[in-house]
Every structure is written in C-alpha cells, then in structure tokens.
Amino acid sequence: MIASGGIGDVFARARAERRAALIPYVVAGDPDRETTLAVIDALTQAGADLIELGIPYGDPLADGPTIAAAGQRALGAGIKFADSIEIAAQARARGAAPILFFTYVNPVDHYGAERFARDARDAGAAGAIVPDVPLEELDAFAPPLRAAGLAIPLLIAPTTPHARAARIAAASSGFVYLVSRLGVTGARREPDVGWVAAEIARLRTTTQLPIAVGFGISTPAHVAAIGAVADGVVVGSAVVDSYAGSRGDEAAAKVGAYAASLRAALPSRG
Amino acid sequence: MIASGGIGDVFARARAERRAALIPYVVAGDPDRETTLAVIDALTQAGADLIELGIPYGDPLADGPTIAAAGQRALGAGIKFADSIEIAAQARARGAAPILFFTYVNPVDHYGAERFARDARDAGAAGAIVPDVPLEELDAFAPPLRAAGLAIPLLIAPTTPHARAARIAAASSGFVYLVSRLGVTGARREPDVGWVAAEIARLRTTTQLPIAVGFGISTPAHVAAIGAVADGVVVGSAVVDSYAGSRGDEAAAKVGAYAASLRAALPSRG
Amino acid sequence: MSIQTEQTPDARGYFGRFGGVFVPEVLMEALARLEQATREAFADPAFWSEYEGLLRDYVGRPSPIYHAERLVDGPHAPIIFKREDTNHTGAHKINNTVGQALLARRMGKTRLIAETGAGQHGVATATIGAKMGMQVDVYMGAVDVERQALNVYLMKLLGATVYPVESGTRTLKDATNEAFREWAARVEDTFYVIGSVVGAHPYPYLVREFQKVIGVEARAQILERYGRLPSDVVACVGGGSNAMGIFRGFVDDGAVNLWGVEAAGHGVREIDTAASLNAGSVGILHGSRSYVLQDGEGQVRDTHSISAGLDYPGVGPEHSFLKDSGRARYVAIDDDDALAAFHHTARREGIVPALESAHAIAFAQRLAAERGPDGLIVVNLSGRGDKDVRTVAALEGTEVLK
Amino acid sequence: MSIQTEQTPDARGYFGRFGGVFVPEVLMEALARLEQATREAFADPAFWSEYEGLLRDYVGRPSPIYHAERLVDGPHAPIIFKREDTNHTGAHKINNTVGQALLARRMGKTRLIAETGAGQHGVATATIGAKMGMQVDVYMGAVDVERQALNVYLMKLLGATVYPVESGTRTLKDATNEAFREWAARVEDTFYVIGSVVGAHPYPYLVREFQKVIGVEARAQILERYGRLPSDVVACVGGGSNAMGIFRGFVDDGAVNLWGVEAAGHGVREIDTAASLNAGSVGILHGSRSYVLQDGEGQVRDTHSISAGLDYPGVGPEHSFLKDSGRARYVAIDDDDALAAFHHTARREGIVPALESAHAIAFAQRLAAERGPDGLIVVNLSGRGDKDVRTVAALEGTEVLK
Ligand SMILES: Cc1ncc(COP(=O)(O)O)c(C=O)c1O
Ligand SMILES: Cc1ncc(COP(=O)(O)O)c(C=O)c1O
C-alpha cells in the first residue's frame, strides 16, 4: 500500500500500528540520482514511514561529517536544488513513502521560498525542515510553505528552555522534532534516552503534534529505546553510512537490510 | 751575510744599497712549524730585509681573510704563543733576516707583556707590532718591550689626522708603519700611491724614523711604486697566498720565487 | 555625507536588512545568554576597566599613530598608520579575544573554542586562554594546518589544541562551520570566540565594540597631533573587524570618508577573488545575512586571496549595511598590488605589514596622490607581516624553510 | 648596597679598569668623531626630541609593564614584566638602532653597517635604515645565515644586503670582526651600528644611553603602579644592552638588587657555555677590556647557548665593572631551565618570550619564591619568541618547516 503524501497520515498509521514511525534520512544525489531513487525504494520497502531527503549544501551547519561528506558527494555529482526536488517527485511517482525535505536557509533563499513551496508541493513532498531558521526568523520564510500545505517541523534542542520549547511546538506543523542530545547530526555521541523521555512527557502537555526524535540514533538498540517513548525516530548519519561507497542495487540492498533491522527493532506499544 | 737583529741596521743597509727594505709577512706555524722555518729561510735568501712574523690569533681585527685563514691553519696545527717565539728563535739561529712580531693585544696580555718582552728579546727578535693597541693604550703595554730594547713601530692610517700622525711617529720606534689605504690587510684594494708619497713627504718633516708602507701591496708593480718613495715595503697577504696549500720545500720554493720577484722590483734610488 | 548610522543592531540583531540569527536551535539559548551577558557586561564599568587594563598592560595599547613619510613620492596627502601591528601577538585580533575571554569568564565558561584561517585569531585566542587559564580548542581547515604550520605550533606552545577540519574545502569557512558545530556539541561549558564581526547576533555587535578602541584612539590621536579630522580612513576587510573597529571612531563624522579594502585576489571579475562586497550577492553564511561570494544556488564559492586573513567568502553584516547606505565605500585590491605595497612599505618605512594590511596601504597610496596635500589619510595597519614572510618568499622562489 | 657608580665612562672610555679603545689606528679618528658627535647630540634637546618621537610613533613606546600572575605557584613576590617584546620588530634592539641611525644622519653618513647573530639586531638596523633611506649592509656568520634564513630574508625585504662571513667560527664573533673590518675599509661614509653595549668607546656608553629608556620608563611605571621601588631587577645578558638599559633606571637606588642572567648553555662549568661574567676571565675583545670566554692564551672560546642572542663570548665593560664593584650580581641559567621557562611563560601567561628573555624569567621564578610576597621583581622581557619557535620545535623534533 502506498502511503499518502501527508505527514498526519504517517503518524496516524504508525499509531494505529502501535509503534513509532521510522524516519530515515538520505541525501539527494548521494552518490548519484539513480542510487538515491533505488535507496528510497528500498527504504520504503523496508518499512520506512517518512523519508527525510537532504538537499545537498556545502555548508551544512547542523550536520556532522557523515552527512556533510554525503552532501559533498552529491554536489560533486552536479546535483542542483531543482534536481533534489525532481528526485522527490520521481520517488513519489514510483510509490515511495512520504518525503520531507531537509535543507538550509541560504539555498532556499536563492531558489526562492515561494518557488520552493510550489515545486515541493507539486513533487508531492510533505514538508521541509530548515534547521538554521529559528523561530525568530520563521516569518520571512515559512508563510509560502504553509500556504502550500507543507509541514514545517521545527527543532527543539536540549538547550531550549521550556517556555521557548512550547512556543516552538506551537509554531511547528506536521510534528515536533526533538533533538536527542547536544551537537549536530552524526553518530559520535549516544542519545540521552532518559532526558528524551522526560522531555517528551513535558512536551505532550503543550502540544498535540506527534513528536519525533533524532540526532545520534544509529543502532537498533537506540531505535528500540527511543521508539518506546517517541512518535517517530529519525535515523540520519547511520543510514547514510550504511550504503556509503556503494551505488545502485548494491546500495539499495545495503540500506534496505539496515532499515529493516531498525524497523524490526521498533517496539510495539501498549 | 747574516743581518743583525736590530731594525736600525735593516734600514741602514737598505739605504746604503739605495733601495727600500723588503718586509714580507708570514704567520708562524702556517701550515706547520717546519714550513714556516723553511719559508723564513727562503725569504731571507730571496733578499728579505726584515720578516714580520704573525703570531696566530683567532680574532685578528686588523687582518683580512687571507691572513685570518692562515692564522686559523696555524691554530689548527696547535701553535701556541710560545711556539711562535720559538720559531723566531730557531729561524734567527739558522741565520734568518731580522724578525718583527705581529700580534694582538689579547694574546700579549695573556702571555704577559714582561714575559713577552723578555722571551722576544731572547729569541733575537727586533720588535713587535700590536695593531689594536692605539697610542692611547700604549703605556699599559709598551714599557717592558721598550725596556728590552724591542722596537714598537706604530701604524698611521689614511684617516689619521696630521697632528695625531706626528704624535704617533714620535711614539714609534724602529720605523713608522704607514697604512697605504683604508681597510685591513689583504689584497682586495689597490694601494693609493699618490697619497702615500704625499704622506711620506709630510711625515719626513716630523720624524727621523724610516717609514715603511704596507696593506694591499701584492704585486712587483706595487713594490716598485711604493719602493720609490718609502723606506720599507711590507707585503703580507700576497706572501701568505704565494705558498698557501703547500708545505716544506715546496712552500719554500714558491715563496722564495715570489719574494725574489718583489725584491727585483725594488727600484734603485738616487 | 551625513547618513545617520544606527548605534547598535536592532533587537533581532539586524543592521537594516543585514544580520539576524540563522543557527540551529541548539545554539539559540547560548546566543540569548551571550546577548544578555554582553548587555550586562557593557553596562558594568568594572568590566570595561578590566578590559582596558588588559589592553594597556597585556596588549600594549594605545597603539601609536605613525606618519609614513616615504610611502608616496610627489605631492600627496600624508598617510598615517594606526599601528595595530605593535600589539601583543602582532595584530588587532587580540583586542577582541581579550574582550570575549572576559565575557566568557563572566559567564562561567571554562573552555574557549575558535575558528582560524591563517592562525592569527587562533593564536590570539590561545594567548588569552593561556593567560586566563582556560582550555582552548581551535578549529582550522586541514589545508590551512598544512600551510600555516608555524602558527599551529605557536598555538600548541600556548597550550591550545588545534583540530584539523577535513570537511568541505578544508579552509576557514569550514573551520567556522566546525566551530559552530563544536559549540553546539558542548554549549554548556564552552564559549565560542569568533574572530571577526561576523556570525549570528550578538557577535557582529560585540566584536565591533571590542575593536572600536582602534577608532576611538585613532580619532583622539589624530585630533591631538593634526588638529583636524582625517579626510579618509582606510582599512582592509576580511570579515571586517579591524575596519569596523576603526570606522566606529569616525562613522559619525560625516565628512570623513570611510574606505573598506577587500581582497580582489586575481581580480574582482575572476572566480578567484575574496571581495564579498564587490563581487558577492546577499546571502546567509555563518548565521547572518550579508554579502556572500556564492553561486546562483546559494552554494558558497571557493575564494582566493594571497592573504589568508582576507580569504573569506563572507563579510560582517554591518559592512553590508554601510555599503548599501553609502556611508562607507568598498574597493578591492588584487594580489599583485597588495604584494607590491607589502614590499614598498618594508623598503620605504621599515615596516613589514601583514599582507591583509598591505591591501589597505595599496589603496591609500593611490588615494594619497589623488587627494593631494590637503588630505589626511589614516590607514589601519591591522597587523605585522612576519607571519607572511614565508608566503612571500615562496612566491618569489626563495627558500627560507630552514 | 650603596656603591656609587660613575655616570659615564672616563675620558678614555673606562668604567674602572674595563672598557677603553683597542682598535686599529684606521678607526681611531672615526671613534673620536663619533664621540664628539655623541657629546654634541646628547647635549642637543632637538636630538632627543626626534629620538623620543620615533620611539613613540615608530617603536611604540612606552612599552607596558605587566604583572605575570600565573608564573609562580605558592607564596611569591609579584613578577612584573617590562614588555620590550611589544616594540616594533619585537625586541629592545630597535631603541638602540633608532638612536644610532639618528647619530649617523647627523654625522652625514649615508650607509649603515651592522653585525648580527640571530638576526635581531640586523633586522632592527635594516628597519631604521629603510625608514631613513640609508643603505644597510649586515655582516652575519655563514653558519648563522644558514640557521636564521627567515631573518636573512626579512633583512632583504627591508632592503638590506646580508654578507655571510666565512672567517673563524663563522658566527657572531666573526661577524663583529668583519663589521669592524668593513668599517675600517669605508669609514668615511659608513656608520657602524653596533648591537650591544660592547665594542670600543664610545659604543658601550652610547648604546647604554639609547637603551636606558627601558629603565627610566620602568622605574616611573613601577612607582606609579606600586608606590614603591622593586626589590629586584632581572635581565638577561648577552652583550648586555637590555640589562644595562633597565639597570640604568635603578642603579642609583641602592636598595634595588640588580641581577644579570647569563646563558650557561650546557652549564657554566662546561666548555659549552656563553656566561662570560661567570665563567670567563678579563681580556680584550672587539675593542674593549672586559670579561671574555677565552683560553689561557687569550684565544676566544667557542660558545654555546640555546639562545642565539646570548651566544657571545664577551660582555659589555660596564657589566664587568658592576660585577667587580658588587653593584650588580650575575648568575647563569642553562639551556634546559631557559627552555622550561619559555614553555611555562607561553602556557601560563600567553606570552612567548624570546629564548634570551626566558633566561631572565627562569631566574626570576626562583627569586620570586625566595623573596616571598614582600618582594617585587621586575624582569626585562627583552623580546618576543616568535623568532625562536622554529628552534624550539626542532629541538622537540616537531616539523614546522612548512
Ligand atoms: C592582520 C590582519 N588584518 C586583517 C585581517 C582580516 O580580518 P578582519 O577583516 O576581521 O579585520 C586579519 C585576519 O586574520 C589579520 O590577521
Ligand atoms: C630578545 C633579545 N634579548 C637579549 C639579547 C641579548 O643582547 P643584549 O645582552 O645586548 O641585550 C638579544 C640579542 O639578540 C635579543 O634579541
């Protein structure tokens, strides 16, 4: 069954299945367009609920070395902003899981927020995360995306004070993205499960939105632990790593096997 | 005929022969003791009237690279201050021309001026030149040498004002040493014959002492030109150079031939 | 000219349309606290008196002004150097690191991190960190670590740890990204000492305030010595801190022309340039909106300048504001002209300028001839050139590696 | 202690039994004229005002005093650095070259020559020569030319010509001989800028007068800041100019202990030392009588110190006088202790001292513990250590040649 393009449906379905949603992250065009499409297919088949599709950028301030390097590979392959959107459109057309863009403010600015909103919607994307646009700068950027019906999940970090977290949750759409630990993407540090659980509990008192957790989640054990408390589990660098160095079917096979192991680790909830 | 040890006799004989005295310079122990003795013999045979015997010193402020290097060779061969005096004594005993030491204040100070005066006299030396003891410092150094009957020729330079030159001449003994041009020993620059002639003429009005000229005299032509106006011609670096790299008889043959060419160039005076 | 400039950025960190805060959420609270701490410190006379004491005793301020008499032949305006090269560690950078380290201590931070390109800001941070007994970690592009081995060793001598950054182009831009990432990872005990008037608010503001001592001193010194204001103030612009520092002393004197000199590299019309204000477009880099050297997709371009300290694709947002408002003008000097000024200043004045500063001097030489004897030109000599001798020697094929 | 010291050497250039004029006759008239010119210049307020103007605008004086708080743990006397490292060109040497260049110009000379060891004095001479438009020729031992290629290049940048000296040990001592010889060869248009308080009269005197600004400033600064005189003043001694410069400010304050710190190299009892006052005997070197490292024959010994600027077999005659009179005391610090102080100062104070100055610091650290909190120790930080980084790195096997 092909999932619908909306994020609400993603979490609804997972909830119906009494588990958290699995949200793998890949970079568009890493290492080439065909591989990405094959990888997205494989992730979909392995049970990914939502795919974060990184639009390659040379100065990814929120990303660690793994994702930064993947972005460089994609840029080296000549992937442009429009290509990333096209990849999403093709994947969706091939029946992929819903797709959420992950990009940065400067490329969006250059592409144009209105144009991005329109093209992303036309591609069948579910929304976009722009990690270097904080709450304060949202107004200059979010309205066209919102108008196009795209979700804009915002990030809440361990350093975010409670009152601010509530405001961020209120401004988010689709879901709230809780960062599991200090730092950037990448698997160097363990997620802080205890803190995550407490923070989720607190956030549930202020928002109805699903809460997904990401950053530093790289093993089935992490997925099991976080999946027990969150509505969604984002796995980024570890997914990118799982097929780094491979292309096409080989890459798809590797990432599919890895994603399946994550999916299998998702605990069933009461 | 073996010349007497006194400098007065040297110039008297040359004057009697209507020519200037030839005063070659060698470094004691360059490159070894035996060579120096052989060289002194050869110089004597070639007609040198007086031999300046440099006592090797590591920091010879008045000497150019040729003589400095010769000093290093001698020091390298282990020649001590006393060895230089002994070389003079042996040479005199073998019938060498009169010998005048050329040394520096620091080694003399260390050897002791009194001891130097006594040993130099005993060695049959005629006197000593110490180029870094100017008129002003003479009293701390000259009395024992004078008392031992040793001559102390002082230097007059192109930069020396007239009044001072007269005082230097008055304090000199044996002869007055006129420096033919600016700078240190060595053959890099030509002697200034015109200036030398004029200066000698002026000095003759204030001193009865013979006037020898040195620094930069390196060719028979120089010797001819200076020999026409001075009472003595000192040839240093060029003599040292003439046998550099050779030892023993070979060195003696070379320096003898060279000295003979200089001797032959000495003009006869009316 | 009499365009009034704002004294500080607005509450959201904007100078007109430039500036702002574009960083991951994990850093927002740290920036808010930094802004708060800055506000409090700046209102506290004890803070300034400690800062000024360190500038006097440790940095060696005030730096002198010096009439470079032999720089230009023929009738010309006097050229006066403001001598930041005589500061401890040899450049203006230390004014800023001293200030930020004091802020860090006030905030209870025990660790300083910094990005560095040529190593000057890294050395200045390592220096004050050593003095204050704080841990210092410096992020430096792997390419620069190779090129600037001497400064790398100097930082180690000072007790700092240098981390080579392998991402992106492996130069200053990437080192800055990495410093932001590292800050995000250890924001509680760590203070990010940024090296120029760039980055997210409040950095462009606070760095300017720590560098404005240059302009305040220079204005008083020039008035005292010459009894009048200068016709022109000239400074090189990399990130723009030395320029903002000296401009700040004169920005309200409408008759004083302010000139920022960028590095044209092989030429402003070439790919190989570092002149963001002359050849860039508006974009967002390292947390704020400003002119950026980038392609049509917003991908930041590789830059080139002979001078490592100017080899940066961005520029401080306040400069973008001053450019658009017309209060300051921005020109560009290429590698060859900067190198010529470097040699000329060494031979004529006995001062080996930093290659960065040589860009400002090259422009001032032309301006001096144009202005004629009625003019009076102040050049911010932002640093000394000892650090560049090896680069220049290598360009000329001289082997001075021993 | 209250031994009265003479204000100037006597008419023959003697400080007690030390000093004098032991040079070839060809230089006697030049020295007499130099003495005459010095006397006239020193009596001329216009001379001093030009000198002071250059020290202020060009050199960047006054240099600060700085409390090095983190240098010693436990109860100790405060250690105050007099910061000659912040001078233009990075050491005290420039105070002297500025003064001598002004004398040279006053005497109508158009060419400066200088000896140099590590290159610091050569750079300082090339610097002022460039500024004043005078030709500069520098004599440097061939071994040092090899070792100090960076300073050689710096001198070339400044327009000077460096002549490698191949005679003797091919180091500083021989470079000095050669400079004397070159002066003898072109005495009419040439001014010999000697780099320390050594050489024939009037050099030890005039160099001291040009360096005494250090002591005069330091005394006033200490009194202003601490309301009392220091207990001790400490300076490293190579030729002895930075030490004489700072001592001069305090020599008449009988209660202030003066400490000269020589380089022991591998140890004062070893052959490999540079501690003339501690391990030498009275002799004559480079035109004056003083303590000299020499053998029983008066042959000057090869010296060794980790610090090129202290690696000299002689010492200024006034130091010999101060030693024999007991007014100053002279100690020696070996390579290892100097190196440790170099690292310690970098890590604890963020100041990389010249290896020369590190000798003074090493001694001051001990003295500070001994004196206890009642003491107050001034250390002349004669220069910055950037020039030594490569040497230290090489000792540690770090490759920083790139
Ligand atoms: C001496 C010097 N001048 C100028 C700069 C450029 O920086 P800014 O534009 O922030 O002054 C640098 C940077 O390293 C520098 O070292
Ligand atoms: C920094 C520094 N200190 C000290 C010295 C030693 O010289 P002096 O004893 O004349 O001060 C030198 C000589 O090069 C030097 O460079």
Short mmCIF file of C-alpha atoms and ligand atoms in Angstrom, two decimals, chain D residues 90-93 118 120-121 195-197 236-243 309-310 354 356-357 382-384 387, ligand 2:
data_model
loop_
_atom_site.label_atom_id
_atom_site.label_comp_id
_atom_site.label_asym_id
_atom_site.label_seq_id
_atom_site.Cartn_x
_atom_site.Cartn_y
_atom_site.Cartn_z
CA GLY D 90 59.88 42.60 18.67
CA ALA D 91 62.78 43.41 20.97
CA HIS D 92 64.70 46.17 22.73
CA LYS D 93 67.27 46.25 19.93
CA ALA D 118 70.44 35.54 15.25
CA GLN D 120 67.59 40.57 15.55
CA HIS D 121 69.99 43.47 15.54
CA GLY D 195 74.20 45.95 18.56
CA SER D 196 75.02 45.91 22.24
CA VAL D 197 76.94 47.75 24.96
CA CYS D 236 69.39 38.57 30.57
CA VAL D 237 72.91 39.43 29.49
CA GLY D 238 74.34 38.67 26.08
CA GLY D 239 76.37 41.70 25.18
CA GLY D 240 74.39 43.32 27.92
CA SER D 241 72.38 46.11 26.33
CA ASN D 242 68.91 45.27 27.56
CA ALA D 243 70.31 44.69 31.03
CA GLY D 309 71.30 36.40 21.16
CA LEU D 310 73.22 35.33 24.26
CA ALA D 354 62.50 35.28 23.37
CA GLU D 356 67.13 35.20 25.69
CA SER D 357 64.45 36.67 27.95
CA SER D 382 63.71 41.86 26.17
CA GLY D 383 61.94 40.36 23.19
CA ARG D 384 59.30 38.10 21.79
CA LYS D 387 61.89 34.08 16.15
C1 LIG E 2 65.45 39.50 22.64
C2 LIG E 2 66.89 39.64 22.96
N1 LIG E 2 67.25 39.76 24.24
C3 LIG E 2 68.53 39.88 24.58
C4 LIG E 2 69.55 39.85 23.65
C5 LIG E 2 70.95 39.94 24.13
O1 LIG E 2 71.55 41.17 23.83
P1 LIG E 2 71.84 42.22 25.00
O2 LIG E 2 72.51 41.47 26.08
O3 LIG E 2 72.70 43.21 24.33
O4 LIG E 2 70.55 42.77 25.46
C6 LIG E 2 69.22 39.75 22.29
C7 LIG E 2 70.24 39.75 21.22
O5 LIG E 2 69.99 39.48 20.05
C8 LIG E 2 67.85 39.64 21.94
O6 LIG E 2 67.46 39.51 20.66
#
